[in-house]
Amino acid sequence: MDIVCLRKLKVNEKAVISAVKAEGELGRRIRAMGLVPNTEIKVIGEAPLKDPVALRLKGFTLTLRNSEADYIFVEQGKS
């Protein structure tokens, strides 16, 4: 299983969050959105210029900028 940055996932790929490396206000905001370790996510879409990206997790859809996704690391092939 590979651990990669969330930004590297393609549409329809699933993964499990392994770590959130953001600190301070950005880290709190990312975690408040439900992006915490051991959460299963699926990339369901991305904008034409690949920013933002739409994720499906815990029964809801969330859009995330690539600048935020860079702080989230996921484990591919675990879900």
mmCIF file with all atom_site columns, N, CA and C in Angstrom:
data_model
loop_
_atom_site.group_PDB
_atom_site.id
_atom_site.type_symbol
_atom_site.label_atom_id
_atom_site.label_alt_id
_atom_site.label_comp_id
_atom_site.label_asym_id
_atom_site.label_entity_id
_atom_site.label_seq_id
_atom_site.pdbx_PDB_ins_code
_atom_site.Cartn_x
_atom_site.Cartn_y
_atom_site.Cartn_z
_atom_site.occupancy
_atom_site.B_iso_or_equiv
_atom_site.pdbx_formal_charge
_atom_site.auth_seq_id
_atom_site.auth_comp_id
_atom_site.auth_asym_id
_atom_site.auth_atom_id
_atom_site.pdbx_PDB_model_num
ATOM 1   N N  . MET A 1 1  ? 0.831   -1.177 0.000   1.00 0.00 ? 1  MET A N  1
ATOM 2   C CA . MET A 1 1  ? 0.000   0.000  0.000   1.00 0.00 ? 1  MET A CA 1
ATOM 3   C C  . MET A 1 1  ? 0.879   1.245  0.000   1.00 0.00 ? 1  MET A C  1
ATOM 4   N N  . ASP A 1 2  ? 0.542   2.165  -0.868  1.00 0.00 ? 2  ASP A N  1
ATOM 5   C CA . ASP A 1 2  ? 1.324   3.386  -1.005  1.00 0.00 ? 2  ASP A CA 1
ATOM 6   C C  . ASP A 1 2  ? 0.656   4.533  -0.263  1.00 0.00 ? 2  ASP A C  1
ATOM 7   N N  . ILE A 1 3  ? 1.473   5.356  0.365   1.00 0.00 ? 3  ILE A N  1
ATOM 8   C CA . ILE A 1 3  ? 0.969   6.577  0.977   1.00 0.00 ? 3  ILE A CA 1
ATOM 9   C C  . ILE A 1 3  ? 1.365   7.729  0.069   1.00 0.00 ? 3  ILE A C  1
ATOM 10  N N  . VAL A 1 4  ? 0.351   8.459  -0.392  1.00 0.00 ? 4  VAL A N  1
ATOM 11  C CA . VAL A 1 4  ? 0.570   9.562  -1.316  1.00 0.00 ? 4  VAL A CA 1
ATOM 12  C C  . VAL A 1 4  ? -0.223  10.773 -0.842  1.00 0.00 ? 4  VAL A C  1
ATOM 13  N N  . CYS A 1 5  ? 0.102   11.899 -1.423  1.00 0.00 ? 5  CYS A N  1
ATOM 14  C CA . CYS A 1 5  ? -0.633  13.123 -1.145  1.00 0.00 ? 5  CYS A CA 1
ATOM 15  C C  . CYS A 1 5  ? -2.024  13.008 -1.785  1.00 0.00 ? 5  CYS A C  1
ATOM 16  N N  . LEU A 1 6  ? -3.028  13.521 -1.124  1.00 0.00 ? 6  LEU A N  1
ATOM 17  C CA . LEU A 1 6  ? -4.406  13.460 -1.637  1.00 0.00 ? 6  LEU A CA 1
ATOM 18  C C  . LEU A 1 6  ? -4.506  14.018 -3.043  1.00 0.00 ? 6  LEU A C  1
ATOM 19  N N  . ARG A 1 7  ? -3.719  15.013 -3.350  1.00 0.00 ? 7  ARG A N  1
ATOM 20  C CA . ARG A 1 7  ? -3.762  15.640 -4.678  1.00 0.00 ? 7  ARG A CA 1
ATOM 21  C C  . ARG A 1 7  ? -3.459  14.636 -5.798  1.00 0.00 ? 7  ARG A C  1
ATOM 22  N N  . LYS A 1 8  ? -2.723  13.577 -5.494  1.00 0.00 ? 8  LYS A N  1
ATOM 23  C CA . LYS A 1 8  ? -2.312  12.597 -6.506  1.00 0.00 ? 8  LYS A CA 1
ATOM 24  C C  . LYS A 1 8  ? -3.430  11.637 -6.909  1.00 0.00 ? 8  LYS A C  1
ATOM 25  N N  . LEU A 1 9  ? -4.515  11.584 -6.148  1.00 0.00 ? 9  LEU A N  1
ATOM 26  C CA . LEU A 1 9  ? -5.602  10.654 -6.486  1.00 0.00 ? 9  LEU A CA 1
ATOM 27  C C  . LEU A 1 9  ? -6.338  11.123 -7.730  1.00 0.00 ? 9  LEU A C  1
ATOM 28  N N  . LYS A 1 10 ? -6.831  10.163 -8.487  1.00 0.00 ? 10 LYS A N  1
ATOM 29  C CA . LYS A 1 10 ? -7.598  10.454 -9.692  1.00 0.00 ? 10 LYS A CA 1
ATOM 30  C C  . LYS A 1 10 ? -9.084  10.257 -9.395  1.00 0.00 ? 10 LYS A C  1
ATOM 31  N N  . VAL A 1 11 ? -9.925  10.750 -10.292 1.00 0.00 ? 11 VAL A N  1
ATOM 32  C CA . VAL A 1 11 ? -11.370 10.613 -10.130 1.00 0.00 ? 11 VAL A CA 1
ATOM 33  C C  . VAL A 1 11 ? -11.729 9.127  -10.039 1.00 0.00 ? 11 VAL A C  1
ATOM 34  N N  . ASN A 1 12 ? -12.621 8.809  -9.119  1.00 0.00 ? 12 ASN A N  1
ATOM 35  C CA . ASN A 1 12 ? -13.129 7.461  -8.811  1.00 0.00 ? 12 ASN A CA 1
ATOM 36  C C  . ASN A 1 12 ? -12.155 6.608  -7.996  1.00 0.00 ? 12 ASN A C  1
ATOM 37  N N  . GLU A 1 13 ? -11.034 7.153  -7.606  1.00 0.00 ? 13 GLU A N  1
ATOM 38  C CA . GLU A 1 13 ? -10.115 6.415  -6.728  1.00 0.00 ? 13 GLU A CA 1
ATOM 39  C C  . GLU A 1 13 ? -10.553 6.564  -5.273  1.00 0.00 ? 13 GLU A C  1
ATOM 40  N N  . LYS A 1 14 ? -10.406 5.478  -4.533  1.00 0.00 ? 14 LYS A N  1
ATOM 41  C CA . LYS A 1 14 ? -10.702 5.472  -3.109  1.00 0.00 ? 14 LYS A CA 1
ATOM 42  C C  . LYS A 1 14 ? -9.398  5.336  -2.333  1.00 0.00 ? 14 LYS A C  1
ATOM 43  N N  . ALA A 1 15 ? -9.410  5.871  -1.120  1.00 0.00 ? 15 ALA A N  1
ATOM 44  C CA . ALA A 1 15 ? -8.244  5.764  -0.249  1.00 0.00 ? 15 ALA A CA 1
ATOM 45  C C  . ALA A 1 15 ? -8.688  6.018  1.187   1.00 0.00 ? 15 ALA A C  1
ATOM 46  N N  . VAL A 1 16 ? -7.774  5.798  2.105   1.00 0.00 ? 16 VAL A N  1
ATOM 47  C CA . VAL A 1 16 ? -8.025  6.051  3.520   1.00 0.00 ? 16 VAL A CA 1
ATOM 48  C C  . VAL A 1 16 ? -6.997  7.075  3.996   1.00 0.00 ? 16 VAL A C  1
ATOM 49  N N  . ILE A 1 17 ? -7.471  8.090  4.687   1.00 0.00 ? 17 ILE A N  1
ATOM 50  C CA . ILE A 1 17 ? -6.569  9.131  5.188   1.00 0.00 ? 17 ILE A CA 1
ATOM 51  C C  . ILE A 1 17 ? -5.632  8.526  6.226   1.00 0.00 ? 17 ILE A C  1
ATOM 52  N N  . SER A 1 18 ? -4.347  8.740  6.029   1.00 0.00 ? 18 SER A N  1
ATOM 53  C CA . SER A 1 18 ? -3.365  8.227  6.994   1.00 0.00 ? 18 SER A CA 1
ATOM 54  C C  . SER A 1 18 ? -2.825  9.335  7.893   1.00 0.00 ? 18 SER A C  1
ATOM 55  N N  . ALA A 1 19 ? -2.754  10.568 7.384   1.00 0.00 ? 19 ALA A N  1
ATOM 56  C CA . ALA A 1 19 ? -2.245  11.670 8.202   1.00 0.00 ? 19 ALA A CA 1
ATOM 57  C C  . ALA A 1 19 ? -2.677  13.011 7.639   1.00 0.00 ? 19 ALA A C  1
ATOM 58  N N  . VAL A 1 20 ? -2.837  13.961 8.538   1.00 0.00 ? 20 VAL A N  1
ATOM 59  C CA . VAL A 1 20 ? -3.078  15.357 8.166   1.00 0.00 ? 20 VAL A CA 1
ATOM 60  C C  . VAL A 1 20 ? -1.918  16.148 8.748   1.00 0.00 ? 20 VAL A C  1
ATOM 61  N N  . LYS A 1 21 ? -1.091  16.701 7.878   1.00 0.00 ? 21 LYS A N  1
ATOM 62  C CA . LYS A 1 21 ? 0.147   17.357 8.311   1.00 0.00 ? 21 LYS A CA 1
ATOM 63  C C  . LYS A 1 21 ? -0.005  18.856 8.567   1.00 0.00 ? 21 LYS A C  1
ATOM 64  N N  . ALA A 1 22 ? -1.195  19.399 8.316   1.00 0.00 ? 22 ALA A N  1
ATOM 65  C CA . ALA A 1 22 ? -1.416  20.833 8.529   1.00 0.00 ? 22 ALA A CA 1
ATOM 66  C C  . ALA A 1 22 ? -1.488  21.137 10.015  1.00 0.00 ? 22 ALA A C  1
ATOM 67  N N  . GLU A 1 23 ? -0.994  22.303 10.369  1.00 0.00 ? 23 GLU A N  1
ATOM 68  C CA . GLU A 1 23 ? -1.041  22.740 11.765  1.00 0.00 ? 23 GLU A CA 1
ATOM 69  C C  . GLU A 1 23 ? -1.828  24.041 11.854  1.00 0.00 ? 23 GLU A C  1
ATOM 70  N N  . GLY A 1 24 ? -2.074  24.485 13.059  1.00 0.00 ? 24 GLY A N  1
ATOM 71  C CA . GLY A 1 24 ? -2.735  25.768 13.270  1.00 0.00 ? 24 GLY A CA 1
ATOM 72  C C  . GLY A 1 24 ? -4.162  25.787 12.750  1.00 0.00 ? 24 GLY A C  1
ATOM 73  N N  . GLU A 1 25 ? -4.584  26.969 12.306  1.00 0.00 ? 25 GLU A N  1
ATOM 74  C CA . GLU A 1 25 ? -5.965  27.160 11.865  1.00 0.00 ? 25 GLU A CA 1
ATOM 75  C C  . GLU A 1 25 ? -6.314  26.271 10.676  1.00 0.00 ? 25 GLU A C  1
ATOM 76  N N  . LEU A 1 26 ? -5.397  26.138 9.728   1.00 0.00 ? 26 LEU A N  1
ATOM 77  C CA . LEU A 1 26 ? -5.665  25.275 8.570   1.00 0.00 ? 26 LEU A CA 1
ATOM 78  C C  . LEU A 1 26 ? -5.874  23.830 9.005   1.00 0.00 ? 26 LEU A C  1
ATOM 79  N N  . GLY A 1 27 ? -5.045  23.335 9.902   1.00 0.00 ? 27 GLY A N  1
ATOM 80  C CA . GLY A 1 27 ? -5.188  21.969 10.404  1.00 0.00 ? 27 GLY A CA 1
ATOM 81  C C  . GLY A 1 27 ? -6.522  21.771 11.107  1.00 0.00 ? 27 GLY A C  1
ATOM 82  N N  . ARG A 1 28 ? -6.900  22.739 11.918  1.00 0.00 ? 28 ARG A N  1
ATOM 83  C CA . ARG A 1 28 ? -8.190  22.636 12.625  1.00 0.00 ? 28 ARG A CA 1
ATOM 84  C C  . ARG A 1 28 ? -9.344  22.628 11.633  1.00 0.00 ? 28 ARG A C  1
ATOM 85  N N  . ARG A 1 29 ? -9.255  23.475 10.621  1.00 0.00 ? 29 ARG A N  1
ATOM 86  C CA . ARG A 1 29 ? -10.333 23.550 9.632   1.00 0.00 ? 29 ARG A CA 1
ATOM 87  C C  . ARG A 1 29 ? -10.441 22.245 8.841   1.00 0.00 ? 29 ARG A C  1
ATOM 88  N N  . ILE A 1 30 ? -9.324  21.685 8.435   1.00 0.00 ? 30 ILE A N  1
ATOM 89  C CA . ILE A 1 30 ? -9.339  20.422 7.693   1.00 0.00 ? 30 ILE A CA 1
ATOM 90  C C  . ILE A 1 30 ? -9.947  19.315 8.555   1.00 0.00 ? 30 ILE A C  1
ATOM 91  N N  . ARG A 1 31 ? -9.541  19.236 9.807   1.00 0.00 ? 31 ARG A N  1
ATOM 92  C CA . ARG A 1 31 ? -10.078 18.190 10.696  1.00 0.00 ? 31 ARG A CA 1
ATOM 93  C C  . ARG A 1 31 ? -11.554 18.424 10.993  1.00 0.00 ? 31 ARG A C  1
ATOM 94  N N  . ALA A 1 32 ? -11.963 19.677 11.099  1.00 0.00 ? 32 ALA A N  1
ATOM 95  C CA . ALA A 1 32 ? -13.376 19.983 11.360  1.00 0.00 ? 32 ALA A CA 1
ATOM 96  C C  . ALA A 1 32 ? -14.266 19.557 10.191  1.00 0.00 ? 32 ALA A C  1
ATOM 97  N N  . MET A 1 33 ? -13.700 19.487 8.998   1.00 0.00 ? 33 MET A N  1
ATOM 98  C CA . MET A 1 33 ? -14.469 19.039 7.834   1.00 0.00 ? 33 MET A CA 1
ATOM 99  C C  . MET A 1 33 ? -14.594 17.519 7.800   1.00 0.00 ? 33 MET A C  1
ATOM 100 N N  . GLY A 1 34 ? -14.014 16.827 8.770   1.00 0.00 ? 34 GLY A N  1
ATOM 101 C CA . GLY A 1 34 ? -14.113 15.368 8.825   1.00 0.00 ? 34 GLY A CA 1
ATOM 102 C C  . GLY A 1 34 ? -12.946 14.652 8.189   1.00 0.00 ? 34 GLY A C  1
ATOM 103 N N  . LEU A 1 35 ? -11.953 15.401 7.781   1.00 0.00 ? 35 LEU A N  1
ATOM 104 C CA . LEU A 1 35 ? -10.777 14.803 7.148   1.00 0.00 ? 35 LEU A CA 1
ATOM 105 C C  . LEU A 1 35 ? -9.771  14.430 8.228   1.00 0.00 ? 35 LEU A C  1
ATOM 106 N N  . VAL A 1 36 ? -10.004 13.292 8.844   1.00 0.00 ? 36 VAL A N  1
ATOM 107 C CA . VAL A 1 36 ? -9.168  12.804 9.935   1.00 0.00 ? 36 VAL A CA 1
ATOM 108 C C  . VAL A 1 36 ? -8.644  11.410 9.577   1.00 0.00 ? 36 VAL A C  1
ATOM 109 N N  . PRO A 1 37 ? -7.564  10.985 10.220  1.00 0.00 ? 37 PRO A N  1
ATOM 110 C CA . PRO A 1 37 ? -7.012  9.653  9.915   1.00 0.00 ? 37 PRO A CA 1
ATOM 111 C C  . PRO A 1 37 ? -8.060  8.543  10.047  1.00 0.00 ? 37 PRO A C  1
ATOM 112 N N  . ASN A 1 38 ? -7.908  7.535  9.193   1.00 0.00 ? 38 ASN A N  1
ATOM 113 C CA . ASN A 1 38 ? -8.770  6.349  9.096   1.00 0.00 ? 38 ASN A CA 1
ATOM 114 C C  . ASN A 1 38 ? -10.126 6.625  8.459   1.00 0.00 ? 38 ASN A C  1
ATOM 115 N N  . THR A 1 39 ? -10.302 7.789  7.863   1.00 0.00 ? 39 THR A N  1
ATOM 116 C CA . THR A 1 39 ? -11.531 8.099  7.139   1.00 0.00 ? 39 THR A CA 1
ATOM 117 C C  . THR A 1 39 ? -11.381 7.677  5.686   1.00 0.00 ? 39 THR A C  1
ATOM 118 N N  . GLU A 1 40 ? -12.364 6.928  5.199   1.00 0.00 ? 40 GLU A N  1
ATOM 119 C CA . GLU A 1 40 ? -12.344 6.504  3.798   1.00 0.00 ? 40 GLU A CA 1
ATOM 120 C C  . GLU A 1 40 ? -12.886 7.632  2.934   1.00 0.00 ? 40 GLU A C  1
ATOM 121 N N  . ILE A 1 41 ? -12.192 7.918  1.845   1.00 0.00 ? 41 ILE A N  1
ATOM 122 C CA . ILE A 1 41 ? -12.622 8.965  0.928   1.00 0.00 ? 41 ILE A CA 1
ATOM 123 C C  . ILE A 1 41 ? -12.624 8.422  -0.495  1.00 0.00 ? 41 ILE A C  1
ATOM 124 N N  . LYS A 1 42 ? -13.406 9.093  -1.344  1.00 0.00 ? 42 LYS A N  1
ATOM 125 C CA . LYS A 1 42 ? -13.413 8.776  -2.771  1.00 0.00 ? 42 LYS A CA 1
ATOM 126 C C  . LYS A 1 42 ? -13.424 10.090 -3.529  1.00 0.00 ? 42 LYS A C  1
ATOM 127 N N  . VAL A 1 43 ? -12.565 10.216 -4.504  1.00 0.00 ? 43 VAL A N  1
ATOM 128 C CA . VAL A 1 43 ? -12.554 11.402 -5.356  1.00 0.00 ? 43 VAL A CA 1
ATOM 129 C C  . VAL A 1 43 ? -13.672 11.229 -6.373  1.00 0.00 ? 43 VAL A C  1
ATOM 130 N N  . ILE A 1 44 ? -14.622 12.152 -6.362  1.00 0.00 ? 44 ILE A N  1
ATOM 131 C CA . ILE A 1 44 ? -15.767 12.007 -7.275  1.00 0.00 ? 44 ILE A CA 1
ATOM 132 C C  . ILE A 1 44 ? -15.745 13.026 -8.415  1.00 0.00 ? 44 ILE A C  1
ATOM 133 N N  . GLY A 1 45 ? -14.838 13.972 -8.364  1.00 0.00 ? 45 GLY A N  1
ATOM 134 C CA . GLY A 1 45 ? -14.755 14.913 -9.476  1.00 0.00 ? 45 GLY A CA 1
ATOM 135 C C  . GLY A 1 45 ? -13.690 15.954 -9.231  1.00 0.00 ? 45 GLY A C  1
ATOM 136 N N  . GLU A 1 46 ? -13.362 16.645 -10.306 1.00 0.00 ? 46 GLU A N  1
ATOM 137 C CA . GLU A 1 46 ? -12.423 17.747 -10.179 1.00 0.00 ? 46 GLU A CA 1
ATOM 138 C C  . GLU A 1 46 ? -12.759 18.793 -11.224 1.00 0.00 ? 46 GLU A C  1
ATOM 139 N N  . ALA A 1 47 ? -12.413 20.026 -10.931 1.00 0.00 ? 47 ALA A N  1
ATOM 140 C CA . ALA A 1 47 ? -12.672 21.130 -11.845 1.00 0.00 ? 47 ALA A CA 1
ATOM 141 C C  . ALA A 1 47 ? -11.783 20.974 -13.083 1.00 0.00 ? 47 ALA A C  1
ATOM 142 N N  . PRO A 1 48 ? -12.137 21.659 -14.166 1.00 0.00 ? 48 PRO A N  1
ATOM 143 C CA . PRO A 1 48 ? -11.339 21.525 -15.392 1.00 0.00 ? 48 PRO A CA 1
ATOM 144 C C  . PRO A 1 48 ? -9.846  21.786 -15.208 1.00 0.00 ? 48 PRO A C  1
ATOM 145 N N  . LEU A 1 49 ? -9.481  22.681 -14.345 1.00 0.00 ? 49 LEU A N  1
ATOM 146 C CA . LEU A 1 49 ? -8.054  22.929 -14.101 1.00 0.00 ? 49 LEU A CA 1
ATOM 147 C C  . LEU A 1 49 ? -7.559  22.151 -12.886 1.00 0.00 ? 49 LEU A C  1
ATOM 148 N N  . LYS A 1 50 ? -8.339  21.124 -12.487 1.00 0.00 ? 50 LYS A N  1
ATOM 149 C CA . LYS A 1 50 ? -7.993  20.192 -11.395 1.00 0.00 ? 50 LYS A CA 1
ATOM 150 C C  . LYS A 1 50 ? -7.974  20.831 -10.010 1.00 0.00 ? 50 LYS A C  1
ATOM 151 N N  . ASP A 1 51 ? -8.607  21.975 -9.874  1.00 0.00 ? 51 ASP A N  1
ATOM 152 C CA . ASP A 1 51 ? -8.687  22.620 -8.570  1.00 0.00 ? 51 ASP A CA 1
ATOM 153 C C  . ASP A 1 51 ? -9.989  23.407 -8.507  1.00 0.00 ? 51 ASP A C  1
ATOM 154 N N  . PRO A 1 52 ? -10.908 23.134 -7.629  1.00 0.00 ? 52 PRO A N  1
ATOM 155 C CA . PRO A 1 52 ? -10.825 22.203 -6.512  1.00 0.00 ? 52 PRO A CA 1
ATOM 156 C C  . PRO A 1 52 ? -11.162 20.777 -6.913  1.00 0.00 ? 52 PRO A C  1
ATOM 157 N N  . VAL A 1 53 ? -11.089 19.892 -5.938  1.00 0.00 ? 53 VAL A N  1
ATOM 158 C CA . VAL A 1 53 ? -11.426 18.499 -6.124  1.00 0.00 ? 53 VAL A CA 1
ATOM 159 C C  . VAL A 1 53 ? -12.635 18.183 -5.229  1.00 0.00 ? 53 VAL A C  1
ATOM 160 N N  . ALA A 1 54 ? -13.544 17.336 -5.720  1.00 0.00 ? 54 ALA A N  1
ATOM 161 C CA . ALA A 1 54 ? -14.726 16.947 -4.944  1.00 0.00 ? 54 ALA A CA 1
ATOM 162 C C  . ALA A 1 54 ? -14.496 15.565 -4.341  1.00 0.00 ? 54 ALA A C  1
ATOM 163 N N  . LEU A 1 55 ? -14.752 15.458 -3.058  1.00 0.00 ? 55 LEU A N  1
ATOM 164 C CA . LEU A 1 55 ? -14.554 14.205 -2.326  1.00 0.00 ? 55 LEU A CA 1
ATOM 165 C C  . LEU A 1 55 ? -15.875 13.736 -1.754  1.00 0.00 ? 55 LEU A C  1
ATOM 166 N N  . ARG A 1 56 ? -16.013 12.442 -1.623  1.00 0.00 ? 56 ARG A N  1
ATOM 167 C CA . ARG A 1 56 ? -17.147 11.847 -0.934  1.00 0.00 ? 56 ARG A CA 1
ATOM 168 C C  . ARG A 1 56 ? -16.607 11.145 0.303   1.00 0.00 ? 56 ARG A C  1
ATOM 169 N N  . LEU A 1 57 ? -17.147 11.504 1.461   1.00 0.00 ? 57 LEU A N  1
ATOM 170 C CA . LEU A 1 57 ? -16.738 10.860 2.704   1.00 0.00 ? 57 LEU A CA 1
ATOM 171 C C  . LEU A 1 57 ? -17.876 10.943 3.699   1.00 0.00 ? 57 LEU A C  1
ATOM 172 N N  . LYS A 1 58 ? -18.013 9.923  4.513   1.00 0.00 ? 58 LYS A N  1
ATOM 173 C CA . LYS A 1 58 ? -18.986 9.884  5.607   1.00 0.00 ? 58 LYS A CA 1
ATOM 174 C C  . LYS A 1 58 ? -20.390 10.301 5.167   1.00 0.00 ? 58 LYS A C  1
ATOM 175 N N  . GLY A 1 59 ? -20.781 9.999  3.930   1.00 0.00 ? 59 GLY A N  1
ATOM 176 C CA . GLY A 1 59 ? -22.129 10.295 3.473   1.00 0.00 ? 59 GLY A CA 1
ATOM 177 C C  . GLY A 1 59 ? -22.361 11.705 2.975   1.00 0.00 ? 59 GLY A C  1
ATOM 178 N N  . PHE A 1 60 ? -21.318 12.491 2.821   1.00 0.00 ? 60 PHE A N  1
ATOM 179 C CA . PHE A 1 60 ? -21.485 13.828 2.261   1.00 0.00 ? 60 PHE A CA 1
ATOM 180 C C  . PHE A 1 60 ? -20.367 14.127 1.265   1.00 0.00 ? 60 PHE A C  1
ATOM 181 N N  . THR A 1 61 ? -20.611 15.171 0.469   1.00 0.00 ? 61 THR A N  1
ATOM 182 C CA . THR A 1 61 ? -19.646 15.588 -0.545  1.00 0.00 ? 61 THR A CA 1
ATOM 183 C C  . THR A 1 61 ? -18.968 16.872 -0.082  1.00 0.00 ? 61 THR A C  1
ATOM 184 N N  . LEU A 1 62 ? -17.683 16.945 -0.311  1.00 0.00 ? 62 LEU A N  1
ATOM 185 C CA . LEU A 1 62 ? -16.868 18.062 0.142   1.00 0.00 ? 62 LEU A CA 1
ATOM 186 C C  . LEU A 1 62 ? -15.951 18.476 -0.997  1.00 0.00 ? 62 LEU A C  1
ATOM 187 N N  . THR A 1 63 ? -15.813 19.772 -1.212  1.00 0.00 ? 63 THR A N  1
ATOM 188 C CA . THR A 1 63 ? -14.820 20.235 -2.186  1.00 0.00 ? 63 THR A CA 1
ATOM 189 C C  . THR A 1 63 ? -13.638 20.811 -1.415  1.00 0.00 ? 63 THR A C  1
ATOM 190 N N  . LEU A 1 64 ? -12.476 20.585 -1.993  1.00 0.00 ? 64 LEU A N  1
ATOM 191 C CA . LEU A 1 64 ? -11.236 20.944 -1.308  1.00 0.00 ? 64 LEU A CA 1
ATOM 192 C C  . LEU A 1 64 ? -10.251 21.515 -2.320  1.00 0.00 ? 64 LEU A C  1
ATOM 193 N N  . ARG A 1 65 ? -9.601  22.612 -1.948  1.00 0.00 ? 65 ARG A N  1
ATOM 194 C CA . ARG A 1 65 ? -8.563  23.184 -2.821  1.00 0.00 ? 65 ARG A CA 1
ATOM 195 C C  . ARG A 1 65 ? -7.321  22.304 -2.784  1.00 0.00 ? 65 ARG A C  1
ATOM 196 N N  . ASN A 1 66 ? -6.572  22.342 -3.856  1.00 0.00 ? 66 ASN A N  1
ATOM 197 C CA . ASN A 1 66 ? -5.318  21.577 -3.894  1.00 0.00 ? 66 ASN A CA 1
ATOM 198 C C  . ASN A 1 66 ? -4.342  22.062 -2.823  1.00 0.00 ? 66 ASN A C  1
ATOM 199 N N  . SER A 1 67 ? -4.390  23.355 -2.517  1.00 0.00 ? 67 SER A N  1
ATOM 200 C CA . SER A 1 67 ? -3.491  23.879 -1.481  1.00 0.00 ? 67 SER A CA 1
ATOM 201 C C  . SER A 1 67 ? -3.816  23.274 -0.122  1.00 0.00 ? 67 SER A C  1
ATOM 202 N N  . GLU A 1 68 ? -5.063  22.845 0.086   1.00 0.00 ? 68 GLU A N  1
ATOM 203 C CA . GLU A 1 68 ? -5.442  22.155 1.328   1.00 0.00 ? 68 GLU A CA 1
ATOM 204 C C  . GLU A 1 68 ? -5.139  20.661 1.213   1.00 0.00 ? 68 GLU A C  1
ATOM 205 N N  . ALA A 1 69 ? -5.384  20.100 0.037   1.00 0.00 ? 69 ALA A N  1
ATOM 206 C CA . ALA A 1 69 ? -5.155  18.666 -0.181  1.00 0.00 ? 69 ALA A CA 1
ATOM 207 C C  . ALA A 1 69 ? -3.682  18.291 -0.040  1.00 0.00 ? 69 ALA A C  1
ATOM 208 N N  . ASP A 1 70 ? -2.804  19.251 -0.264  1.00 0.00 ? 70 ASP A N  1
ATOM 209 C CA . ASP A 1 70 ? -1.369  18.974 -0.145  1.00 0.00 ? 70 ASP A CA 1
ATOM 210 C C  . ASP A 1 70 ? -0.952  18.558 1.262   1.00 0.00 ? 70 ASP A C  1
ATOM 211 N N  . TYR A 1 71 ? -1.756  18.885 2.254   1.00 0.00 ? 71 TYR A N  1
ATOM 212 C CA . TYR A 1 71 ? -1.426  18.548 3.649   1.00 0.00 ? 71 TYR A CA 1
ATOM 213 C C  . TYR A 1 71 ? -2.020  17.216 4.100   1.00 0.00 ? 71 TYR A C  1
ATOM 214 N N  . ILE A 1 72 ? -2.786  16.570 3.212   1.00 0.00 ? 72 ILE A N  1
ATOM 215 C CA . ILE A 1 72 ? -3.470  15.332 3.579   1.00 0.00 ? 72 ILE A CA 1
ATOM 216 C C  . ILE A 1 72 ? -2.818  14.161 2.851   1.00 0.00 ? 72 ILE A C  1
ATOM 217 N N  . PHE A 1 73 ? -2.443  13.144 3.610   1.00 0.00 ? 73 PHE A N  1
ATOM 218 C CA . PHE A 1 73 ? -1.793  11.979 3.025   1.00 0.00 ? 73 PHE A CA 1
ATOM 219 C C  . PHE A 1 73 ? -2.719  10.776 3.172   1.00 0.00 ? 73 PHE A C  1
ATOM 220 N N  . VAL A 1 74 ? -2.807  9.996  2.110   1.00 0.00 ? 74 VAL A N  1
ATOM 221 C CA . VAL A 1 74 ? -3.759  8.887  2.064   1.00 0.00 ? 74 VAL A CA 1
ATOM 222 C C  . VAL A 1 74 ? -3.045  7.594  1.703   1.00 0.00 ? 74 VAL A C  1
ATOM 223 N N  . GLU A 1 75 ? -3.681  6.507  2.098   1.00 0.00 ? 75 GLU A N  1
ATOM 224 C CA . GLU A 1 75 ? -3.167  5.181  1.805   1.00 0.00 ? 75 GLU A CA 1
ATOM 225 C C  . GLU A 1 75 ? -4.039  4.582  0.709   1.00 0.00 ? 75 GLU A C  1
ATOM 226 N N  . GLN A 1 76 ? -3.436  4.350  -0.428  1.00 0.00 ? 76 GLN A N  1
ATOM 227 C CA . GLN A 1 76 ? -4.180  3.775  -1.542  1.00 0.00 ? 76 GLN A CA 1
ATOM 228 C C  . GLN A 1 76 ? -4.283  2.272  -1.371  1.00 0.00 ? 76 GLN A C  1
ATOM 229 N N  . GLY A 1 77 ? -5.394  1.713  -1.843  1.00 0.00 ? 77 GLY A N  1
ATOM 230 C CA . GLY A 1 77 ? -5.571  0.278  -1.841  1.00 0.00 ? 77 GLY A CA 1
ATOM 231 C C  . GLY A 1 77 ? -5.995  -0.303 -0.519  1.00 0.00 ? 77 GLY A C  1
ATOM 232 N N  . LYS A 1 78 ? -6.261  0.531  0.473   1.00 0.00 ? 78 LYS A N  1
ATOM 233 C CA . LYS A 1 78 ? -6.675  0.038  1.778   1.00 0.00 ? 78 LYS A CA 1
ATOM 234 C C  . LYS A 1 78 ? -8.192  -0.037 1.890   1.00 0.00 ? 78 LYS A C  1
ATOM 235 N N  . SER A 1 79 ? -8.906  0.798  1.121   1.00 0.00 ? 79 SER A N  1
ATOM 236 C CA . SER A 1 79 ? -10.373 0.854  1.246   1.00 0.00 ? 79 SER A CA 1
ATOM 237 C C  . SER A 1 79 ? -11.061 -0.309 0.589   1.00 0.00 ? 79 SER A C  1
#
